[in-house]
mmCIF file of C-alpha atoms and ligand atoms in Angstrom:
data_model
loop_
_atom_site.group_PDB
_atom_site.id
_atom_site.type_symbol
_atom_site.label_atom_id
_atom_site.label_comp_id
_atom_site.label_asym_id
_atom_site.label_seq_id
_atom_site.Cartn_x
_atom_site.Cartn_y
_atom_site.Cartn_z
ATOM 1 C CA MET A 1 17.760 19.500 16.451
ATOM 2 C CA GLU A 2 20.314 17.549 14.425
ATOM 3 C CA ARG A 3 19.322 14.354 12.705
ATOM 4 C CA GLU A 4 21.396 12.236 15.141
ATOM 5 C CA ASP A 5 19.603 13.814 18.102
ATOM 6 C CA ILE A 6 16.206 13.156 16.560
ATOM 7 C CA ILE A 7 17.106 9.504 16.020
ATOM 8 C CA GLU A 8 18.363 9.207 19.587
ATOM 9 C CA GLU A 9 15.134 10.709 20.910
ATOM 10 C CA ILE A 10 13.060 8.354 18.756
ATOM 11 C CA LEU A 11 14.898 5.353 20.195
ATOM 12 C CA ARG A 12 14.490 6.619 23.730
ATOM 13 C CA LEU A 13 10.777 7.382 23.317
ATOM 14 C CA LYS A 14 10.144 4.042 21.651
ATOM 15 C CA GLU A 15 11.348 2.343 24.759
ATOM 16 C CA GLU A 16 9.529 4.640 27.147
ATOM 17 C CA ARG A 17 6.223 4.135 25.305
ATOM 18 C CA ASN A 18 6.751 0.466 24.420
ATOM 19 C CA ALA A 19 6.218 1.440 20.793
ATOM 20 C CA VAL A 20 7.203 0.059 17.410
ATOM 21 C CA ILE A 21 7.594 1.914 14.131
ATOM 22 C CA MET A 22 6.123 0.347 11.018
ATOM 23 C CA ALA A 23 6.922 1.883 7.650
ATOM 24 C CA HIS A 24 5.602 1.248 4.170
ATOM 25 C CA ASN A 25 8.025 0.530 1.320
ATOM 26 C CA TYR A 26 7.345 4.007 -0.145
ATOM 27 C CA GLN A 27 8.557 5.940 2.891
ATOM 28 C CA LEU A 28 11.497 8.361 2.760
ATOM 29 C CA PRO A 29 14.867 6.650 3.362
ATOM 30 C CA GLU A 30 15.293 8.515 6.682
ATOM 31 C CA VAL A 31 12.000 7.009 7.867
ATOM 32 C CA GLN A 32 12.703 3.518 6.514
ATOM 33 C CA ASP A 33 15.997 3.599 8.410
ATOM 34 C CA VAL A 34 14.346 3.977 11.845
ATOM 35 C CA ALA A 35 11.551 1.460 11.199
ATOM 36 C CA ASP A 36 11.288 -1.790 13.142
ATOM 37 C CA PHE A 37 9.243 -3.344 10.337
ATOM 38 C CA LEU A 38 8.996 -2.536 6.634
ATOM 39 C CA GLY A 39 6.498 -3.910 4.153
ATOM 40 C CA ASP A 40 3.286 -3.352 2.238
ATOM 41 C CA SER A 41 0.168 -2.377 4.132
ATOM 42 C CA LEU A 42 -1.139 -5.856 4.682
ATOM 43 C CA GLU A 43 2.187 -7.370 5.738
ATOM 44 C CA LEU A 44 2.491 -4.559 8.262
ATOM 45 C CA ALA A 45 -1.069 -4.924 9.552
ATOM 46 C CA ARG A 46 -0.509 -8.652 10.035
ATOM 47 C CA LYS A 47 2.796 -8.124 11.799
ATOM 48 C CA ALA A 48 1.083 -5.624 14.043
ATOM 49 C CA VAL A 49 -1.128 -8.402 15.436
ATOM 50 C CA ASN A 50 1.829 -10.390 16.730
ATOM 51 C CA VAL A 51 4.008 -7.593 17.920
ATOM 52 C CA ASP A 52 4.385 -7.059 21.648
ATOM 53 C CA ALA A 53 3.849 -3.302 21.893
ATOM 54 C CA ASP A 54 1.321 -0.839 23.256
ATOM 55 C CA VAL A 55 1.829 1.749 20.549
ATOM 56 C CA ILE A 56 2.297 1.468 16.791
ATOM 57 C CA VAL A 57 3.622 4.468 14.899
ATOM 58 C CA PHE A 58 2.419 3.792 11.387
ATOM 59 C CA ALA A 59 4.556 5.545 8.767
ATOM 60 C CA GLY A 60 2.273 5.110 5.788
ATOM 61 C CA VAL A 61 -0.967 6.637 4.541
ATOM 62 C CA ASP A 62 -4.185 6.815 6.547
ATOM 63 C CA PHE A 63 -5.993 3.751 5.166
ATOM 64 C CA MET A 64 -2.992 1.605 6.149
ATOM 65 C CA ALA A 65 -3.013 2.929 9.703
ATOM 66 C CA GLU A 66 -6.766 2.282 9.826
ATOM 67 C CA THR A 67 -6.270 -1.298 8.691
ATOM 68 C CA ALA A 68 -3.656 -1.788 11.404
ATOM 69 C CA LYS A 69 -6.093 -0.333 13.961
ATOM 70 C CA ILE A 70 -8.973 -2.546 12.772
ATOM 71 C CA LEU A 71 -6.833 -5.654 13.227
ATOM 72 C CA ASN A 72 -5.391 -4.377 16.539
ATOM 73 C CA PRO A 73 -8.219 -2.622 18.345
ATOM 74 C CA GLU A 74 -6.482 -2.773 21.712
ATOM 75 C CA LYS A 75 -3.301 -1.035 20.527
ATOM 76 C CA LYS A 76 -2.790 2.684 20.079
ATOM 77 C CA VAL A 77 -2.063 3.429 16.419
ATOM 78 C CA LEU A 78 -0.475 6.781 15.553
ATOM 79 C CA LEU A 79 -0.216 8.447 12.142
ATOM 80 C CA PRO A 80 2.732 10.900 12.171
ATOM 81 C CA THR A 81 0.935 13.554 10.087
ATOM 82 C CA ARG A 82 -2.669 14.005 8.998
ATOM 83 C CA ARG A 83 -1.428 14.881 5.529
ATOM 84 C CA ALA A 84 -0.440 11.256 4.910
ATOM 85 C CA THR A 85 -3.430 10.247 2.827
ATOM 86 C CA CYS A 86 -4.042 8.146 -0.304
ATOM 87 C CA ALA A 87 -5.541 10.029 -3.236
ATOM 88 C CA MET A 88 -6.870 6.807 -4.753
ATOM 89 C CA ALA A 89 -8.569 5.569 -1.574
ATOM 90 C CA ASN A 90 -10.180 9.009 -1.254
ATOM 91 C CA MET A 91 -11.782 8.665 -4.700
ATOM 92 C CA LEU A 92 -14.180 5.978 -3.471
ATOM 93 C CA THR A 93 -17.232 6.949 -1.395
ATOM 94 C CA VAL A 94 -19.897 4.773 0.205
ATOM 95 C CA GLU A 95 -22.404 6.318 -2.253
ATOM 96 C CA HIS A 96 -20.450 4.877 -5.210
ATOM 97 C CA ILE A 97 -20.775 1.419 -3.701
ATOM 98 C CA LEU A 98 -24.476 1.745 -2.869
ATOM 99 C CA GLU A 99 -25.229 2.997 -6.389
ATOM 100 C CA ALA A 100 -23.460 0.052 -7.983
ATOM 101 C CA LYS A 101 -25.256 -2.330 -5.625
ATOM 102 C CA LYS A 102 -28.588 -0.939 -6.800
ATOM 103 C CA LYS A 103 -27.635 -1.769 -10.375
ATOM 104 C CA TYR A 104 -26.091 -5.169 -9.594
ATOM 105 C CA PRO A 105 -27.827 -6.384 -6.440
ATOM 106 C CA GLU A 106 -26.431 -9.903 -6.759
ATOM 107 C CA ALA A 107 -22.812 -8.895 -7.305
ATOM 108 C CA PRO A 108 -20.376 -9.183 -4.409
ATOM 109 C CA VAL A 109 -18.418 -6.050 -3.463
ATOM 110 C CA VAL A 110 -14.661 -6.572 -3.577
ATOM 111 C CA LEU A 111 -12.497 -3.723 -2.335
ATOM 112 C CA TYR A 112 -8.788 -3.179 -2.674
ATOM 113 C CA VAL A 113 -7.218 -2.585 0.751
ATOM 114 C CA ASN A 114 -6.441 0.899 -0.596
ATOM 115 C CA SER A 115 -9.835 2.183 0.593
ATOM 116 C CA SER A 116 -11.225 3.864 3.705
ATOM 117 C CA ALA A 117 -12.462 1.865 6.693
ATOM 118 C CA GLU A 118 -15.919 3.213 5.945
ATOM 119 C CA ALA A 119 -15.880 1.852 2.404
ATOM 120 C CA LYS A 120 -14.537 -1.496 3.649
ATOM 121 C CA ALA A 121 -17.561 -1.766 5.935
ATOM 122 C CA TYR A 122 -19.645 -2.141 2.749
ATOM 123 C CA ALA A 123 -17.382 -4.766 1.206
ATOM 124 C CA ASP A 124 -17.983 -8.507 1.172
ATOM 125 C CA VAL A 125 -14.255 -9.060 0.975
ATOM 126 C CA THR A 126 -11.096 -6.979 0.613
ATOM 127 C CA VAL A 127 -8.128 -7.818 -1.616
ATOM 128 C CA THR A 128 -4.514 -6.810 -2.125
ATOM 129 C CA SER A 129 -2.792 -6.727 -5.498
ATOM 130 C CA ALA A 130 -1.206 -10.043 -4.546
ATOM 131 C CA ASN A 131 -4.429 -12.003 -3.919
ATOM 132 C CA ALA A 132 -7.107 -10.139 -5.935
ATOM 133 C CA VAL A 133 -7.164 -12.703 -8.764
ATOM 134 C CA LYS A 134 -7.476 -15.674 -6.444
ATOM 135 C CA VAL A 135 -10.206 -14.119 -4.323
ATOM 136 C CA VAL A 136 -12.334 -13.014 -7.299
ATOM 137 C CA GLN A 137 -11.888 -16.411 -8.946
ATOM 138 C CA ASN A 138 -13.259 -18.133 -5.850
ATOM 139 C CA LEU A 139 -16.400 -15.985 -5.556
ATOM 140 C CA ASP A 140 -19.376 -17.772 -7.068
ATOM 141 C CA SER A 141 -20.524 -14.830 -9.160
ATOM 142 C CA ASP A 142 -19.567 -13.798 -12.704
ATOM 143 C CA VAL A 143 -20.155 -10.125 -12.016
ATOM 144 C CA VAL A 144 -18.169 -8.384 -9.310
ATOM 145 C CA ILE A 145 -18.279 -4.803 -8.041
ATOM 146 C CA PHE A 146 -14.661 -3.770 -7.597
ATOM 147 C CA GLY A 147 -12.994 -0.584 -6.341
ATOM 148 C CA PRO A 148 -11.283 1.762 -6.323
ATOM 149 C CA ASP A 149 -8.527 0.926 -8.834
ATOM 150 C CA LYS A 150 -9.604 0.462 -12.445
ATOM 151 C CA ASN A 151 -6.171 -0.799 -13.491
ATOM 152 C CA LEU A 152 -6.066 -3.545 -10.885
ATOM 153 C CA GLY A 153 -9.692 -4.194 -11.914
ATOM 154 C CA HIS A 154 -8.575 -4.593 -15.521
ATOM 155 C CA TYR A 155 -5.883 -7.056 -14.469
ATOM 156 C CA VAL A 156 -8.360 -9.089 -12.423
ATOM 157 C CA ALA A 157 -10.898 -9.115 -15.295
ATOM 158 C CA LYS A 158 -8.220 -10.325 -17.673
ATOM 159 C CA MET A 159 -7.032 -13.107 -15.368
ATOM 160 C CA THR A 160 -10.456 -14.347 -14.226
ATOM 161 C CA GLY A 161 -12.641 -13.705 -17.304
ATOM 162 C CA LYS A 162 -15.268 -12.194 -14.992
ATOM 163 C CA ARG A 163 -17.165 -8.960 -15.513
ATOM 164 C CA ILE A 164 -15.646 -6.323 -13.231
ATOM 165 C CA VAL A 165 -17.763 -3.252 -12.494
ATOM 166 C CA VAL A 166 -15.308 -0.612 -11.281
ATOM 167 C CA VAL A 167 -16.332 1.941 -8.635
ATOM 168 C CA PRO A 168 -15.732 4.793 -9.182
ATOM 169 C CA PRO A 169 -15.352 4.188 -12.942
ATOM 170 C CA ASN A 170 -12.200 6.307 -13.151
ATOM 171 C CA GLY A 171 -10.577 5.188 -9.874
ATOM 172 C CA HIS A 172 -6.803 5.196 -10.200
ATOM 173 C CA CYS A 173 -3.502 6.110 -8.542
ATOM 174 C CA TYR A 174 -1.923 9.249 -10.022
ATOM 175 C CA VAL A 175 1.580 8.004 -9.159
ATOM 176 C CA HIS A 176 1.260 4.765 -11.122
ATOM 177 C CA ALA A 177 -0.719 6.457 -13.902
ATOM 178 C CA LYS A 178 2.424 8.455 -14.729
ATOM 179 C CA PHE A 179 4.132 5.466 -16.344
ATOM 180 C CA THR A 180 3.791 5.352 -20.132
ATOM 181 C CA LEU A 181 4.960 3.200 -23.027
ATOM 182 C CA GLU A 182 7.778 5.719 -23.537
ATOM 183 C CA ASP A 183 9.049 4.869 -20.067
ATOM 184 C CA VAL A 184 8.991 1.200 -21.067
ATOM 185 C CA GLU A 185 10.958 1.898 -24.241
ATOM 186 C CA ARG A 186 13.490 4.068 -22.427
ATOM 187 C CA ALA A 187 13.947 1.391 -19.785
ATOM 188 C CA ARG A 188 14.536 -1.308 -22.398
ATOM 189 C CA GLY A 189 16.990 0.933 -24.275
ATOM 190 C CA LEU A 190 18.984 2.087 -21.251
ATOM 191 C CA HIS A 191 19.046 -1.259 -19.465
ATOM 192 C CA PRO A 192 18.810 -4.031 -22.065
ATOM 193 C CA LYS A 193 19.672 -6.761 -19.546
ATOM 194 C CA ALA A 194 17.123 -5.634 -16.973
ATOM 195 C CA LYS A 195 13.646 -7.048 -16.461
ATOM 196 C CA LEU A 196 10.676 -4.825 -15.759
ATOM 197 C CA MET A 197 8.740 -5.233 -12.491
ATOM 198 C CA VAL A 198 5.411 -3.435 -12.803
ATOM 199 C CA HIS A 199 2.797 -2.677 -10.134
ATOM 200 C CA PRO A 200 -0.773 -3.615 -11.156
ATOM 201 C CA GLU A 201 -1.897 -0.038 -10.460
ATOM 202 C CA CYS A 202 -0.082 0.909 -13.696
ATOM 203 C CA GLU A 203 -2.132 1.315 -16.875
ATOM 204 C CA PRO A 204 -3.014 -1.809 -18.895
ATOM 205 C CA GLN A 205 -0.713 -0.985 -21.838
ATOM 206 C CA VAL A 206 2.238 -0.706 -19.435
ATOM 207 C CA GLN A 207 1.232 -3.921 -17.632
ATOM 208 C CA GLU A 208 1.300 -5.713 -20.999
ATOM 209 C CA LYS A 209 4.999 -4.908 -21.417
ATOM 210 C CA ALA A 210 5.956 -6.114 -17.950
ATOM 211 C CA ASP A 211 8.123 -9.113 -17.192
ATOM 212 C CA ILE A 212 6.302 -9.494 -13.880
ATOM 213 C CA ILE A 213 3.224 -7.752 -12.429
ATOM 214 C CA VAL A 214 3.499 -7.564 -8.646
ATOM 215 C CA SER A 215 2.681 -5.615 -5.494
ATOM 216 C CA THR A 216 5.594 -4.140 -3.559
ATOM 217 C CA GLY A 217 5.652 -7.234 -1.350
ATOM 218 C CA GLY A 218 5.826 -9.334 -4.529
ATOM 219 C CA MET A 219 8.703 -7.193 -5.854
ATOM 220 C CA ILE A 220 10.712 -8.056 -2.766
ATOM 221 C CA ARG A 221 9.994 -11.763 -3.099
ATOM 222 C CA LYS A 222 10.684 -11.893 -6.849
ATOM 223 C CA ALA A 223 13.804 -9.719 -6.995
ATOM 224 C CA CYS A 224 16.016 -12.737 -6.223
ATOM 225 C CA GLU A 225 15.155 -14.251 -9.625
ATOM 226 C CA HIS A 226 17.177 -11.781 -11.722
ATOM 227 C CA ASP A 227 20.170 -9.428 -11.311
ATOM 228 C CA GLU A 228 18.876 -6.229 -12.856
ATOM 229 C CA TRP A 229 15.435 -4.641 -12.637
ATOM 230 C CA VAL A 230 13.618 -1.502 -13.718
ATOM 231 C CA VAL A 231 10.980 -0.703 -11.119
ATOM 232 C CA PHE A 232 7.566 0.655 -12.144
ATOM 233 C CA THR A 233 6.150 1.911 -8.860
ATOM 234 C CA GLU A 234 6.742 4.686 -6.328
ATOM 235 C CA ARG A 235 10.410 5.569 -6.584
ATOM 236 C CA GLU A 236 11.425 4.888 -2.958
ATOM 237 C CA MET A 237 10.828 1.208 -3.622
ATOM 238 C CA VAL A 238 14.243 1.243 -5.275
ATOM 239 C CA TYR A 239 15.873 2.303 -2.004
ATOM 240 C CA ARG A 240 14.113 -0.537 -0.218
ATOM 241 C CA LEU A 241 15.127 -3.132 -2.830
ATOM 242 C CA GLN A 242 18.701 -1.878 -3.045
ATOM 243 C CA ARG A 243 19.136 -2.168 0.709
ATOM 244 C CA LEU A 244 17.824 -5.733 0.656
ATOM 245 C CA TYR A 245 19.867 -6.805 -2.370
ATOM 246 C CA PRO A 246 23.085 -4.735 -2.411
ATOM 247 C CA ASN A 247 24.599 -6.818 -5.225
ATOM 248 C CA LYS A 248 21.723 -6.371 -7.661
ATOM 249 C CA LYS A 249 20.848 -3.343 -9.759
ATOM 250 C CA PHE A 250 17.540 -1.503 -9.503
ATOM 251 C CA TYR A 251 16.494 1.546 -11.512
ATOM 252 C CA PRO A 252 13.387 3.653 -10.999
ATOM 253 C CA ALA A 253 11.374 3.811 -14.240
ATOM 254 C CA ARG A 254 10.698 7.481 -13.467
ATOM 255 C CA GLU A 255 12.386 9.719 -10.911
ATOM 256 C CA ASP A 256 9.196 11.735 -10.507
ATOM 257 C CA ALA A 257 6.966 8.822 -9.475
ATOM 258 C CA THR A 258 6.481 10.027 -5.915
ATOM 259 C CA CYS A 259 3.426 9.735 -3.716
ATOM 260 C CA ILE A 260 2.733 13.040 -1.982
ATOM 261 C CA GLY A 261 0.826 11.393 0.859
ATOM 262 C CA MET A 262 3.682 8.995 1.612
ATOM 263 C CA LYS A 263 6.283 11.742 1.378
ATOM 264 C CA ALA A 264 4.369 13.949 3.816
ATOM 265 C CA ILE A 265 5.981 11.970 6.672
ATOM 266 C CA THR A 266 9.462 13.060 7.753
ATOM 267 C CA LEU A 267 11.778 11.802 10.478
ATOM 268 C CA ARG A 268 10.773 14.809 12.583
ATOM 269 C CA HIS A 269 7.093 13.840 12.292
ATOM 270 C CA VAL A 270 7.928 10.368 13.551
ATOM 271 C CA TYR A 271 9.705 11.896 16.534
ATOM 272 C CA GLU A 272 6.882 14.344 17.307
ATOM 273 C CA SER A 273 4.377 11.552 16.909
ATOM 274 C CA LEU A 274 6.085 9.550 19.672
ATOM 275 C CA ARG A 275 6.684 12.622 21.804
ATOM 276 C CA ASP A 276 3.103 13.932 21.707
ATOM 277 C CA MET A 277 1.324 10.614 21.025
ATOM 278 C CA LYS A 278 -0.324 12.010 17.919
ATOM 279 C CA TYR A 279 -2.280 11.582 15.694
ATOM 280 C CA GLU A 280 -4.303 8.777 17.140
ATOM 281 C CA ILE A 281 -6.292 6.702 14.638
ATOM 282 C CA THR A 282 -9.773 5.754 15.704
ATOM 283 C CA VAL A 283 -12.339 3.703 13.808
ATOM 284 C CA ARG A 284 -15.911 3.602 15.068
ATOM 285 C CA GLU A 285 -16.665 0.136 16.432
ATOM 286 C CA GLU A 286 -19.592 -0.676 14.118
ATOM 287 C CA ILE A 287 -17.480 0.307 11.089
ATOM 288 C CA ALA A 288 -14.418 -1.531 12.394
ATOM 289 C CA GLU A 289 -16.396 -4.693 13.023
ATOM 290 C CA ARG A 290 -17.797 -4.856 9.499
ATOM 291 C CA ALA A 291 -14.493 -3.881 7.882
ATOM 292 C CA ARG A 292 -12.714 -6.520 9.979
ATOM 293 C CA ARG A 293 -15.088 -9.161 8.651
ATOM 294 C CA ALA A 294 -14.217 -8.227 5.033
ATOM 295 C CA ILE A 295 -10.493 -8.305 5.801
ATOM 296 C CA GLU A 296 -10.725 -11.630 7.636
ATOM 297 C CA ARG A 297 -12.662 -13.144 4.742
ATOM 298 C CA MET A 298 -9.773 -12.161 2.471
ATOM 299 C CA LEU A 299 -7.290 -13.814 4.818
ATOM 300 C CA GLU A 300 -9.343 -17.017 4.773
ATOM 301 C CA MET A 301 -9.684 -16.984 0.983
ATOM 302 C CA SER A 302 -6.038 -16.375 0.102
HETATM 303 O O1 5XR B 1 -0.502 1.828 -1.901
HETATM 304 C C1 5XR B 1 0.170 1.368 -2.801
HETATM 305 O O2 5XR B 1 0.152 1.853 -3.935
HETATM 306 C C2 5XR B 1 1.137 0.266 -2.529
HETATM 307 C C3 5XR B 1 0.594 -1.098 -2.364
HETATM 308 C C4 5XR B 1 1.815 -2.021 -2.330
HETATM 309 O O3 5XR B 1 2.035 -2.754 -3.303
HETATM 310 O O4 5XR B 1 2.561 -1.937 -1.348
HETATM 311 O O5 5XR B 1 -0.255 -1.456 -3.413
HETATM 312 N N1 5XR B 1 -0.109 -1.160 -1.132
HETATM 313 C C5 5XR B 1 -0.340 -2.431 -0.657
HETATM 314 O O6 5XR B 1 -0.288 -2.493 0.693
HETATM 315 C C6 5XR B 1 -1.642 -2.990 -1.129
HETATM 316 C C7 5XR B 1 -1.431 -4.417 -1.354
HETATM 317 O O7 5XR B 1 -1.529 -4.975 -2.409
HETATM 318 FE FE1 SF4 B 2 -2.362 5.825 -2.761
HETATM 319 FE FE2 SF4 B 2 -1.034 5.800 -5.084
HETATM 320 FE FE3 SF4 B 2 0.107 6.810 -2.910
HETATM 321 FE FE4 SF4 B 2 -0.296 4.148 -3.089
HETATM 322 S S1 SF4 B 2 1.079 5.400 -4.360
HETATM 323 S S2 SF4 B 2 -0.681 5.450 -1.297
HETATM 324 S S3 SF4 B 2 -2.252 4.125 -4.222
HETATM 325 S S4 SF4 B 2 -1.723 7.612 -3.950
#
């Protein structure tokens, strides 16, 4: 099947199924181009609540589709391929959380949305990179159990002055861990007029050299403030930004910063997902209920 035919079929099936396609900012251009909504995981999950559709095809990694399902239990949520998973979210197990709770029984558990539904069920509150500082600041405890990203944990510790106990201790994203000080120097040398937008999943020494530290949603909101940017996150973000701001310049800090889980989804998977109604995301009700509470607490606190 040619690409045009696949797109035509997707449009036809979308109508037939009363479905919408949501895609994360890191998706392949061909997938971004057929999406009804683009954004970071939380923006998409929130949009999913208001959208009038029976089916949501979620082009993103599994924890994002789970979050959408938790907030939309009555809708069918489909993940186009089972290979779309987040290596960082998979680093954190329930055992890690329970172990830390034994050591710090009074400390609240704060989990980055990049975590499984099961882990979220053990959280007091979830956070995104955009609201983590505010949420942790407002908890009345000076020690906080935080997972699974140690670099976002470092950023939160720095901004709040609180003691952050990271679970697991080495939790990180291998895509953002690729960025080094050499990348910063090369960026400054090649693009002297550009500012650096850096995701908080990058290592602390790279964060320190940033002009702004922001989630992908924040990158979109802040891009209007300058004409030229070097982007320190998954490389497809540049495609997304360039399409939104055709008159500005965006450069990926590294061409090889690609997330394998995100890139596992192709246009053909999206089509087959709609055709065969696969792969349906389910979250056990007792897990979903507890995870929903942690997510809703975040929404109230931010
Ligand atoms: O998963 C990621 O690495 C991307 C991201 C983002 O900035 O888009 O961190 N995921 C977000 O949905 C989480 C929100 O802060
Ligand atoms: Fe997970 Fe990193 Fe991929 Fe984001 S970029 S989905 S944190 S592996």
